[in-house]
Coordinates of C-alpha atoms and ligand atoms in Angstrom, one line a residue:
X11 CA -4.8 -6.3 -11.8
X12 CA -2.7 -3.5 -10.7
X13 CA -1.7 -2.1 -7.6
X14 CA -2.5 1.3 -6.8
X15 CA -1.3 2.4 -3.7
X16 CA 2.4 0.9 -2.5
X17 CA 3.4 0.8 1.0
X18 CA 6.6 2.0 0.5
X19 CA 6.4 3.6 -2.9
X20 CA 2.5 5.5 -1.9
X21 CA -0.2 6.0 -4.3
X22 CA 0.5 5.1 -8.1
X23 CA -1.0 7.1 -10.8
X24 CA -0.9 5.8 -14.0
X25 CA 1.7 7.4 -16.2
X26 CA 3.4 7.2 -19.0
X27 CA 3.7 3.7 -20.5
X28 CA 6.9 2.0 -21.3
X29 CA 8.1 -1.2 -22.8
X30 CA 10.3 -4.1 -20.8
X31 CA 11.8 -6.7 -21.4
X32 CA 10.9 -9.8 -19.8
X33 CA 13.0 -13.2 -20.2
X34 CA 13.1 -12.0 -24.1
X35 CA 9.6 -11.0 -24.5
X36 CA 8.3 -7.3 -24.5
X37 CA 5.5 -5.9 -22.3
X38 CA 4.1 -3.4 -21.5
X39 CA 4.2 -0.8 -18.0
X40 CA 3.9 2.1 -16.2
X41 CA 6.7 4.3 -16.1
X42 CA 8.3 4.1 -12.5
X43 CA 5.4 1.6 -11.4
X44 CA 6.9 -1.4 -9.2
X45 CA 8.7 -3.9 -11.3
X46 CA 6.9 -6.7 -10.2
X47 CA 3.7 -4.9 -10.3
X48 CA 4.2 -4.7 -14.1
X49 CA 4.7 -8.3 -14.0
X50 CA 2.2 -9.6 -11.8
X51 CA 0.0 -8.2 -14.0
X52 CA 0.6 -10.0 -17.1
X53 CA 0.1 -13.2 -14.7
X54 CA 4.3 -13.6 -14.1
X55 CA 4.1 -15.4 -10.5
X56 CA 7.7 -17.3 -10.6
X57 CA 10.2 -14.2 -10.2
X58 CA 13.5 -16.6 -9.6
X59 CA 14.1 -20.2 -7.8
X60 CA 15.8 -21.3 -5.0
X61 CA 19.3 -22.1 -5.1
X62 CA 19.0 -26.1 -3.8
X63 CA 16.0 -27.0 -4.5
X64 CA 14.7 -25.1 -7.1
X65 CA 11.5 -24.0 -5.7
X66 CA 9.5 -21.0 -7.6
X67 CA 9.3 -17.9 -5.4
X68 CA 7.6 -15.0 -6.2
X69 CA 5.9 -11.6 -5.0
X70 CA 5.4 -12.1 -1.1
X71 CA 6.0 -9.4 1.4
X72 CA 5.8 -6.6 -1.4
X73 CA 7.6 -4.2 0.9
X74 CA 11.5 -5.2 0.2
X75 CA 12.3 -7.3 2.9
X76 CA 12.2 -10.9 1.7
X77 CA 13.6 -10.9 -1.3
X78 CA 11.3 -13.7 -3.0
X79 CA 10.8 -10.8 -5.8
X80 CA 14.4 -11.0 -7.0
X81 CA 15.5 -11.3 -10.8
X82 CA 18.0 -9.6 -12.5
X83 CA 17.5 -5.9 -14.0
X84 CA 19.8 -5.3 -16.9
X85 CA 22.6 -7.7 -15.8
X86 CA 22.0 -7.0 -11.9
X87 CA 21.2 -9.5 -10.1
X88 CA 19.3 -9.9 -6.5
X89 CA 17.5 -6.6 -7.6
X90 CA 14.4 -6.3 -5.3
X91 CA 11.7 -6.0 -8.1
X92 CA 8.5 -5.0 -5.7
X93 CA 10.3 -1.7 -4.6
X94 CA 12.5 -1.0 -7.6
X95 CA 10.5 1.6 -10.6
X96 CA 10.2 0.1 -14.0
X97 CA 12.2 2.3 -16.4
X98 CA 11.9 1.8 -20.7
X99 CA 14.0 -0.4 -21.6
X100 CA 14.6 -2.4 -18.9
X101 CA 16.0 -6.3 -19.6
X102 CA 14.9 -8.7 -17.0
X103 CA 15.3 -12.2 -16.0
X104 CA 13.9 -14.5 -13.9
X105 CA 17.5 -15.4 -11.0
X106 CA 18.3 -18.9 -10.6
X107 CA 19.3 -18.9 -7.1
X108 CA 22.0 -16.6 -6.2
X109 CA 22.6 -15.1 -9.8
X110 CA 26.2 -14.8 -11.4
X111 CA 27.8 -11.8 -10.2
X112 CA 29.9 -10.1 -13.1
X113 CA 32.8 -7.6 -11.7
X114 CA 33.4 -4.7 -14.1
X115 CA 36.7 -3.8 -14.5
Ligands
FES280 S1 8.3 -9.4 -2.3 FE1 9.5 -9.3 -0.5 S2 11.3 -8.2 -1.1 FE2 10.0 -8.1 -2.8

């Protein structure tokens, strides 16, 4: 299943199809299409856990304000997959908690 129209991002078309990667596996996506709409559609529901008690979180508002979609997006973490476009290429990880910031100097 795919979502068509975004509140945010309006009405998806498909396009072009690109390839992520997704904890080390490859999949396949709509260029620019929501992140977690990629994902949600190859049946990922756990999107990162909880800092204390490890709970699964996952797609909930789908408008950017909760931040149960965050994972990390080529070594960023706390990136807000449900209103960020997927791009080729793209590494991604499911965030355990509040992800390891790395400063680059
Ligand atoms: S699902 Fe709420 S910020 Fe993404």
């Amino acid at each position: 299943m795919r979502i068509v129209e975004h509140p945010i991002l309006g009405k998806l078309e498909k396009k072009k199809k690109i390839k992520l990667w997704v904890n080390g596996r490859q999949l396949e996506a709509y260029e620019n299409e929501p992140i977690a709409a990629a994902l949600a559609n190859t049946g990922l529901k756990v999107f990162h856990r909880t800092q204390e008690l490890n709970e699964p979180r996952g797609i909930f508002c789908a408008i950017g304000r909760c931040t149960d979609c965050v994972m990390i997006v080529d070594g960023q973490p706390n990136v807000r997959t449900c209103v960020t476009p997927a791009k080729n290429g793209m590494r991604i990880q499911t965030q355990k908690g509040l992800g390891k910031w790395s400063v680059k100097k």
